[in-house]
């Protein structure tokens, strides 16, 4: 029986040797039994590269190459503190607004009772499941405002857009007054919420501002453009009304007339903030008066909200906040020329020059691109675009448009470019591969031009995008 067992093991050893290629029976020290297991080679964990060396890119890292253990390496919070260190000049943020009441257990109990009753309502659950439940959005909005959740949303939105950092540096406040601001644009009302987009044409005139207030309360309303200064650092004062009695802006002193937003071309979205201040008493704002003649003086409208608040911080407390964004539109060209009496500023991004790989060998290996394309990379892009425009105008009819519009499928018309020279009289025919009237690189260039590829993409005869205000 022992002899038969040894023969069986020998057969297994032979099978492993043929299948694995490098397996041999080995005898464990201190043991009499014969081990015939194959050597494990995990190519995914320890793949080898050329010459049989272990690849340093896909192998499992050794212990000294791994990251530090817990307690040695920095935590996520420590890394965030290194990336965003606290400004020693500003310090911690200071709440400059009214003190908010803390939510107590009674309010939480009321909410819990309401949830319990709502979940127990079988009819409400059935309507919601069947899709027949009708929700009054007016009631939802009133509950949203009365619960105070709207003020938390306004604060989070202002923090997200960086309003507090640009208005008050290290100061902030949580709004406690709901501002209802609407612009009148034709027969439509354009509201101001929490960073929504309002076009300059829609905000060309002063908005209607509403809020709840006692008849004897005094308020100050300021509208500033945080990104619109064209004459230096700081903000632009678009509107300032002080000593407002109650909620009637007509009773206040207009310290600065309303000026519409004017974000220049290419400058992106600009932020415009309305801040409502609560006054403790009637104030003398004679030093804040912005008197202008016939035109608009951008130098005189320079403003800093932090300086204004620091000057009157004993009598003013911010209570309400609303802001919107605005970007360029074509109607601002007339505003710059006639109202501001200045040349329209335009900003463009200066793209870095494309990296062109040097020509290190004599022969062009990429057969898809002709040598003319390689030479075009070293030319001035303006010259290339000029040639593209000239080619587009050459194929443009003032009455019918594109003269090559019949080429719906340019690949079919490739045979037009394959004309060859006839052989001389009495001579044999020329080499068909070398007798084309148009060279191969030129035929490729013409086909790419017809297919609107490369920089010929801009030569496509399509209707250009127009401003909606210009459409009839």
Coordinates of C-alpha atoms in Angstrom, one line a residue:
X1 CA 0.0 0.0 0.0
X2 CA 2.9 2.4 0.7
X3 CA 4.4 1.6 -2.7
X4 CA 1.1 2.4 -4.4
X5 CA 0.8 5.7 -2.5
X6 CA 4.3 6.7 -3.6
X7 CA 3.4 5.9 -7.2
X8 CA 0.2 8.0 -7.0
X9 CA 2.2 10.9 -5.6
X10 CA 4.7 10.6 -8.4
X11 CA 2.0 10.9 -11.0
X12 CA 0.6 14.0 -9.2
X13 CA 4.1 15.5 -9.2
X14 CA 4.5 14.9 -12.9
X15 CA 1.1 16.5 -13.6
X16 CA 2.0 19.6 -11.6
X17 CA 5.4 19.8 -13.3
X18 CA 3.8 19.7 -16.8
X19 CA 1.0 22.2 -15.9
X20 CA 3.0 24.7 -13.8
X21 CA 6.3 24.3 -15.6
X22 CA 8.4 24.9 -12.5
X23 CA 6.9 22.7 -9.7
X24 CA 9.0 20.1 -8.0
X25 CA 8.1 17.9 -5.0
X26 CA 9.7 19.2 -1.9
X27 CA 10.1 17.7 1.5
X28 CA 9.3 19.9 4.5
X29 CA 11.9 19.9 7.2
X30 CA 10.9 17.9 10.2
X31 CA 8.1 16.1 8.3
X32 CA 8.0 12.8 6.6
X33 CA 5.0 13.6 4.3
X34 CA 5.7 14.7 0.7
X35 CA 4.2 18.0 -0.4
X36 CA 3.1 18.3 -4.1
X37 CA 1.4 21.7 -4.1
X38 CA 2.1 24.0 -7.0
X39 CA 4.0 27.2 -6.5
X40 CA 1.5 30.1 -6.6
X41 CA 2.2 32.9 -8.9
X42 CA -0.3 35.8 -8.8
X43 CA 0.4 37.8 -11.9
X44 CA -2.1 40.5 -10.8
X45 CA -0.4 41.1 -7.4
X46 CA 3.2 40.8 -8.5
X47 CA 3.4 41.2 -12.3
X48 CA 6.8 41.1 -13.8
X49 CA 8.1 43.4 -16.5
X50 CA 10.9 43.0 -19.0
X51 CA 13.8 40.7 -18.1
X52 CA 11.7 39.1 -15.4
X53 CA 12.0 42.1 -13.0
X54 CA 9.1 42.9 -10.8
X55 CA 7.2 45.9 -12.2
X56 CA 7.3 48.9 -9.9
X57 CA 4.0 50.2 -11.3
X58 CA 1.6 47.4 -10.6
X59 CA 3.2 45.4 -7.8
X60 CA 2.1 45.4 -4.2
X61 CA 4.2 48.1 -2.4
X62 CA 6.6 46.9 0.3
X63 CA 6.2 47.7 3.9
X64 CA 8.6 50.7 3.8
X65 CA 6.8 52.1 0.8
X66 CA 3.4 52.2 2.3
X67 CA 1.7 55.2 4.0
X68 CA 2.4 55.9 7.6
X69 CA 0.2 54.0 10.2
X70 CA -2.6 55.6 12.1
X71 CA -1.4 58.2 14.5
X72 CA 1.7 59.0 12.4
X73 CA 0.1 60.5 9.3
X74 CA -2.1 63.6 9.5
X75 CA -5.8 63.3 9.7
X76 CA -8.2 64.8 7.2
X77 CA -9.0 67.7 9.6
X78 CA -5.3 68.4 10.0
X79 CA -4.8 68.4 6.2
X80 CA -7.7 70.8 5.7
X81 CA -6.2 73.1 8.4
X82 CA -2.9 73.1 6.5
X83 CA -4.7 73.8 3.2
X84 CA -7.0 76.5 4.6
X85 CA -5.2 78.2 7.5
X86 CA -7.0 80.7 9.6
X87 CA -6.2 84.3 8.7
X88 CA -4.4 85.8 11.7
X89 CA -5.5 89.3 10.7
X90 CA -9.2 88.6 10.4
X91 CA -9.4 86.0 13.2
X92 CA -12.7 84.4 14.0
X93 CA -15.9 85.6 12.3
X94 CA -18.1 88.0 14.3
X95 CA -21.9 88.0 14.2
X96 CA -22.9 91.6 13.6
X97 CA -26.6 90.9 13.2
X98 CA -29.5 90.4 15.6
X99 CA -29.3 87.6 18.1
X100 CA -31.4 84.6 17.0
X101 CA -33.6 82.6 19.4
X102 CA -32.4 79.1 20.0
X103 CA -34.8 76.3 19.1
X104 CA -36.2 74.6 22.2
X105 CA -37.7 71.2 22.9
X106 CA -41.2 72.6 22.6
X107 CA -40.7 73.4 18.9
X108 CA -39.3 69.9 18.3
X109 CA -42.2 68.3 20.1
X110 CA -44.7 70.2 17.9
X111 CA -42.8 69.0 14.8
X112 CA -42.8 65.4 16.1
X113 CA -46.6 65.6 16.7
X114 CA -47.2 66.9 13.2
X115 CA -45.2 64.1 11.7
X116 CA -47.0 61.5 13.7
X117 CA -50.4 62.8 12.7
X118 CA -49.4 63.1 9.0
X119 CA -48.1 59.6 8.8
X120 CA -51.3 58.3 10.5
X121 CA -53.5 60.0 7.9
X122 CA -54.5 57.1 5.6
X123 CA -56.3 59.2 3.1
X124 CA -53.3 61.5 2.6
X125 CA -51.0 58.5 2.2
X126 CA -53.4 57.0 -0.5
X127 CA -53.5 60.3 -2.5
X128 CA -49.7 60.6 -2.4
X129 CA -49.3 57.0 -3.5
X130 CA -51.8 57.4 -6.4
X131 CA -50.4 60.8 -7.5
X132 CA -53.6 62.7 -6.8
X133 CA -52.3 64.7 -3.8
X134 CA -52.6 68.5 -4.4
X135 CA -50.2 70.7 -2.5
X136 CA -50.8 74.4 -2.1
X137 CA -47.4 76.0 -2.8
X138 CA -48.5 79.3 -1.1
X139 CA -49.1 77.5 2.2
X140 CA -45.7 75.7 1.8
X141 CA -44.0 79.1 1.3
X142 CA -45.7 80.7 4.2
X143 CA -44.7 77.8 6.5
X144 CA -41.1 78.0 5.1
X145 CA -41.0 81.7 6.0
X146 CA -42.8 81.5 9.4
X147 CA -40.5 78.6 10.5
X148 CA -37.4 80.6 9.8
X149 CA -35.9 78.1 7.4
X150 CA -35.8 80.7 4.7
X151 CA -33.3 82.8 6.6
X152 CA -31.0 79.8 7.0
X153 CA -31.2 79.2 3.3
X154 CA -30.4 82.8 2.5
X155 CA -27.4 82.7 4.9
X156 CA -26.1 79.5 3.3
X157 CA -26.5 80.9 -0.2
X158 CA -24.7 84.1 0.8
X159 CA -21.9 82.1 2.4
X160 CA -21.6 79.9 -0.7
X161 CA -21.2 82.9 -3.0
X162 CA -18.8 84.7 -0.6
X163 CA -20.9 87.7 0.1
X164 CA -19.9 88.1 3.7
X165 CA -16.2 87.9 3.0
X166 CA -16.4 90.7 0.4
X167 CA -18.9 92.9 2.3
X168 CA -17.7 92.6 5.9
X169 CA -14.4 90.7 5.8
X170 CA -14.6 88.7 9.1
X171 CA -18.2 89.8 9.9
X172 CA -21.4 88.1 9.0
X173 CA -25.1 88.2 10.0
X174 CA -28.1 85.8 9.7
X175 CA -31.0 87.6 8.1
X176 CA -34.2 88.0 10.1
X177 CA -36.2 90.2 7.7
X178 CA -37.7 88.9 4.5
X179 CA -37.1 91.2 1.5
X180 CA -39.5 91.0 -1.4
X181 CA -37.7 92.6 -4.3
X182 CA -39.1 92.6 -7.8
X183 CA -38.0 94.4 -11.0
X184 CA -40.6 95.5 -13.6
X185 CA -39.7 94.5 -17.1
X186 CA -42.5 95.3 -19.5
X187 CA -45.5 93.3 -18.3
X188 CA -43.4 90.9 -16.3
X189 CA -42.1 91.0 -12.7
X190 CA -38.5 89.7 -12.2
X191 CA -37.9 88.7 -8.6
X192 CA -34.7 88.7 -6.6
X193 CA -34.1 85.6 -4.5
X194 CA -30.8 84.1 -3.5
X195 CA -28.4 84.4 -6.4
X196 CA -30.7 84.0 -9.3
X197 CA -29.8 85.6 -12.6
X198 CA -31.3 89.0 -13.6
X199 CA -30.3 90.5 -16.9
X200 CA -29.2 94.1 -17.0
X201 CA -32.1 95.0 -19.3
X202 CA -34.5 93.6 -16.8
X203 CA -32.9 95.7 -14.0
X204 CA -32.7 98.9 -15.9
X205 CA -35.0 100.7 -13.4
X206 CA -35.3 100.7 -9.6
X207 CA -37.1 97.7 -8.2
X208 CA -40.1 97.6 -5.9
X209 CA -39.0 96.6 -2.4
X210 CA -41.4 95.3 0.2
X211 CA -40.9 94.1 3.8
X212 CA -42.9 94.0 7.0
X213 CA -42.1 96.7 9.5
X214 CA -43.7 98.9 12.2
X215 CA -44.8 102.3 11.2
X216 CA -42.3 104.1 13.4
X217 CA -39.2 101.9 12.6
X218 CA -36.3 103.4 10.6
X219 CA -34.4 101.6 8.0
X220 CA -31.5 102.0 5.5
X221 CA -31.4 100.1 2.2
X222 CA -28.1 99.7 0.2
X223 CA -27.5 98.0 -3.1
X224 CA -23.9 97.4 -4.1
X225 CA -22.1 95.7 -6.9
X226 CA -19.3 93.5 -5.5
X227 CA -17.5 92.8 -8.8
X228 CA -18.4 95.8 -11.0
X229 CA -15.7 98.3 -10.0
X230 CA -13.9 99.6 -13.2
X231 CA -11.8 102.3 -11.5
X232 CA -10.1 100.4 -8.7
X233 CA -10.7 98.1 -5.8
X234 CA -13.9 98.0 -3.8
X235 CA -17.5 98.0 -4.7
X236 CA -19.8 100.2 -6.8
X237 CA -22.7 101.9 -5.0
X238 CA -25.8 101.3 -7.1
X239 CA -28.5 102.6 -4.7
X240 CA -28.6 104.0 -1.2
X241 CA -31.7 105.2 0.7
X242 CA -31.5 106.2 4.3
X243 CA -34.0 107.1 7.1
X244 CA -36.8 105.1 5.7
X245 CA -39.9 105.3 7.9
X246 CA -41.7 101.9 8.0
X247 CA -41.8 100.1 4.7
X248 CA -42.3 103.1 2.5
X249 CA -39.1 103.9 0.5
X250 CA -40.6 107.2 -0.6
X251 CA -40.3 108.6 2.9
X252 CA -36.5 108.0 2.9
X253 CA -33.6 110.1 1.8
X254 CA -32.2 109.0 -1.5
X255 CA -28.5 109.4 -0.9
X256 CA -27.5 107.8 -4.3
X257 CA -29.7 107.4 -7.3
X258 CA -30.3 104.0 -8.7
X259 CA -27.9 102.7 -11.3
X260 CA -28.5 99.5 -13.3
X261 CA -26.0 96.6 -13.4
X262 CA -23.3 96.9 -16.1
X263 CA -21.1 93.8 -16.2
X264 CA -18.6 94.2 -19.1
X265 CA -18.2 91.7 -21.9
X266 CA -16.1 88.7 -20.9
X267 CA -16.2 89.3 -17.2
X268 CA -18.7 86.6 -16.3
X269 CA -21.4 86.9 -13.7
X270 CA -21.4 89.8 -11.2
X271 CA -23.0 89.8 -7.8
X272 CA -25.4 92.5 -6.6
X273 CA -26.5 92.6 -3.0
X274 CA -29.4 94.3 -1.2
X275 CA -28.8 94.9 2.5
X276 CA -31.5 96.3 4.8
X277 CA -30.2 97.9 8.0
X278 CA -32.3 98.6 11.1
X279 CA -31.7 102.1 12.5
X280 CA -31.8 102.9 16.2
X281 CA -32.5 106.6 15.5
X282 CA -32.6 109.1 12.6
X283 CA -29.1 109.6 11.3
X284 CA -27.3 112.4 9.5
X285 CA -26.2 110.9 6.2
X286 CA -24.9 114.1 4.7
X287 CA -21.5 112.6 4.3
X288 CA -22.9 109.8 2.2
X289 CA -24.6 111.9 -0.3
X290 CA -23.6 111.2 -3.9
X291 CA -24.5 114.2 -6.0
X292 CA -24.1 113.7 -9.8
X293 CA -24.6 116.1 -12.6
X294 CA -25.9 115.1 -16.0
X295 CA -23.8 111.9 -16.3
X296 CA -22.8 109.1 -14.0
X297 CA -19.5 109.3 -12.1
X298 CA -18.0 105.9 -11.4
X299 CA -15.3 107.4 -9.2
X300 CA -17.9 109.1 -7.0
X301 CA -19.8 105.8 -6.6
X302 CA -16.8 104.0 -5.1
X303 CA -18.0 102.3 -1.9
X304 CA -17.0 99.8 0.8
X305 CA -19.7 98.2 2.9
X306 CA -17.3 97.5 5.7
X307 CA -16.3 101.2 6.0
X308 CA -19.9 102.3 5.8
X309 CA -21.0 99.9 8.6
X310 CA -18.0 100.6 10.7
X311 CA -18.9 104.3 10.7
X312 CA -22.5 103.8 11.8
X313 CA -22.2 100.4 13.6
X314 CA -23.6 101.8 16.8
X315 CA -26.8 102.9 15.1
X316 CA -27.1 100.4 12.2
X317 CA -27.7 96.6 12.4
X318 CA -28.1 94.5 9.2
X319 CA -31.4 92.6 9.2
X320 CA -32.3 91.7 5.6
X321 CA -30.4 90.3 2.6
X322 CA -31.1 89.5 -1.0
X323 CA -28.8 89.2 -4.0
X324 CA -28.8 88.3 -7.6
X325 CA -26.3 87.8 -10.5
X326 CA -26.1 89.5 -13.8
X327 CA -24.0 89.0 -16.9
X328 CA -23.3 91.0 -20.1
X329 CA -25.9 91.6 -22.8
X330 CA -25.9 93.7 -26.0
X331 CA -28.0 96.4 -24.5
X332 CA -25.1 97.5 -22.3
X333 CA -23.2 98.9 -25.3
X334 CA -25.6 101.8 -25.5
X335 CA -25.4 102.2 -21.7
X336 CA -21.6 102.4 -21.8
X337 CA -21.6 104.9 -24.6
X338 CA -24.4 107.2 -23.7
X339 CA -24.9 106.9 -19.9
X340 CA -21.4 106.3 -18.7
X341 CA -19.8 108.2 -21.6
X342 CA -17.0 105.8 -22.0
X343 CA -15.7 103.2 -24.4
X344 CA -17.2 99.7 -23.8
X345 CA -14.7 97.6 -22.0
X346 CA -14.2 94.0 -23.3
X347 CA -12.3 91.3 -21.5
X348 CA -10.9 88.2 -23.3
X349 CA -8.9 85.3 -21.9
X350 CA -5.4 85.0 -23.2
X351 CA -5.0 81.4 -24.0
X352 CA -1.4 80.1 -23.8
X353 CA 0.3 79.0 -27.0
X354 CA -0.1 75.4 -28.1
X355 CA 2.8 73.2 -27.5
X356 CA 4.2 72.1 -30.9
X357 CA 6.4 69.0 -30.8
X358 CA 9.7 69.7 -32.6
X359 CA 10.4 68.1 -35.9
X360 CA 13.2 65.8 -34.9
X361 CA 13.3 63.5 -38.0
X362 CA 13.2 64.1 -41.7
X363 CA 10.2 62.0 -42.7
X364 CA 6.6 62.8 -41.6
X365 CA 5.3 59.5 -40.1
X366 CA 1.7 60.5 -39.4
X367 CA 0.1 59.9 -42.8
X368 CA -3.3 61.3 -41.6
X369 CA -1.9 64.8 -41.3
X370 CA -0.1 66.5 -44.2
X371 CA 3.1 68.4 -43.9
X372 CA 1.1 71.6 -44.5
X373 CA -0.7 71.0 -41.2
X374 CA 2.6 70.7 -39.5
X375 CA 3.7 74.0 -41.0
X376 CA 0.4 75.7 -40.0
X377 CA 1.2 75.0 -36.3
X378 CA 4.2 77.3 -36.6
X379 CA 2.2 80.1 -38.2
X380 CA 0.3 83.0 -36.5
X381 CA -3.2 81.8 -35.7
X382 CA -4.6 85.1 -37.0
X383 CA -3.1 84.4 -40.4
X384 CA -4.7 81.0 -40.5
X385 CA -8.1 82.3 -39.5
X386 CA -7.8 85.0 -42.2
X387 CA -7.3 82.3 -44.8
X388 CA -10.2 80.4 -43.4
X389 CA -12.4 83.5 -43.6
X390 CA -11.2 84.2 -47.2
X391 CA -12.0 80.6 -48.2
X392 CA -15.5 80.9 -46.7
X393 CA -16.2 84.2 -48.5
X394 CA -14.9 82.7 -51.7
X395 CA -17.6 80.0 -51.4
X396 CA -20.4 82.3 -50.3
X397 CA -23.0 83.7 -52.6
X398 CA -24.8 86.8 -51.2
X399 CA -28.1 85.5 -52.5
X400 CA -28.0 81.7 -52.2
X401 CA -25.4 81.3 -49.4
X402 CA -22.9 78.4 -49.5
X403 CA -22.0 77.5 -53.1
X404 CA -20.9 74.0 -51.9
X405 CA -24.1 73.3 -50.2
X406 CA -24.9 70.6 -52.8
X407 CA -22.2 68.5 -51.2
X408 CA -24.3 66.9 -48.5
X409 CA -21.9 64.0 -48.5
X410 CA -18.4 65.3 -49.4
X411 CA -16.9 61.8 -49.4
X412 CA -18.9 61.0 -52.6
X413 CA -17.3 63.9 -54.5
X414 CA -13.8 62.8 -53.8
X415 CA -13.5 61.4 -57.3
X416 CA -13.5 65.0 -58.6
X417 CA -10.1 65.4 -57.2
X418 CA -8.6 62.3 -58.8
X419 CA -8.0 63.7 -62.3
X420 CA -4.7 62.5 -63.8
X421 CA -2.4 63.9 -66.5
X422 CA -2.8 62.2 -69.9
X423 CA 0.3 60.4 -71.3
X424 CA 2.4 62.2 -73.9
X425 CA 1.6 61.4 -77.5
X426 CA 3.2 58.2 -78.6
X427 CA 4.4 57.4 -75.0
X428 CA 3.2 54.8 -72.6
X429 CA 0.8 55.9 -69.8
X430 CA 2.2 57.5 -66.7
X431 CA 2.4 55.9 -63.3
X432 CA -1.1 56.1 -62.0
X433 CA 0.1 56.8 -58.4
X434 CA 2.3 59.7 -59.5
X435 CA 0.3 61.4 -62.2
X436 CA -2.5 63.1 -60.2
X437 CA -3.0 66.8 -61.1
X438 CA -3.6 67.5 -57.4
X439 CA -1.1 66.2 -54.9
X440 CA -2.2 63.8 -52.2
X441 CA -1.6 66.2 -49.4
X442 CA -3.6 68.9 -51.2
X443 CA -6.5 66.5 -51.8
X444 CA -6.6 65.6 -48.1
X445 CA -6.6 69.3 -47.2
X446 CA -9.5 70.0 -49.6
X447 CA -11.5 67.0 -48.2
X448 CA -11.0 68.2 -44.6
X449 CA -12.1 71.7 -45.7
X450 CA -15.3 70.2 -47.2
X451 CA -15.9 68.1 -44.1
X452 CA -15.4 71.2 -41.9
X453 CA -12.6 69.6 -40.0
X454 CA -9.5 71.1 -38.3
X455 CA -9.7 74.9 -38.2
X456 CA -12.3 74.9 -41.0
X457 CA -14.9 74.2 -38.4
X458 CA -15.6 78.0 -38.2
X459 CA -16.4 78.1 -41.9
X460 CA -19.7 76.3 -41.5
X461 CA -22.6 78.2 -43.0
X462 CA -25.0 78.1 -40.1
X463 CA -27.2 80.8 -38.6
X464 CA -25.2 82.6 -35.9
X465 CA -26.7 82.8 -32.4
X466 CA -28.5 86.1 -31.9
X467 CA -29.5 88.0 -28.8
X468 CA -33.2 87.3 -28.0
X469 CA -33.9 91.0 -27.7
X470 CA -33.0 91.4 -31.4
X471 CA -35.4 88.8 -32.6
X472 CA -38.6 90.2 -34.1

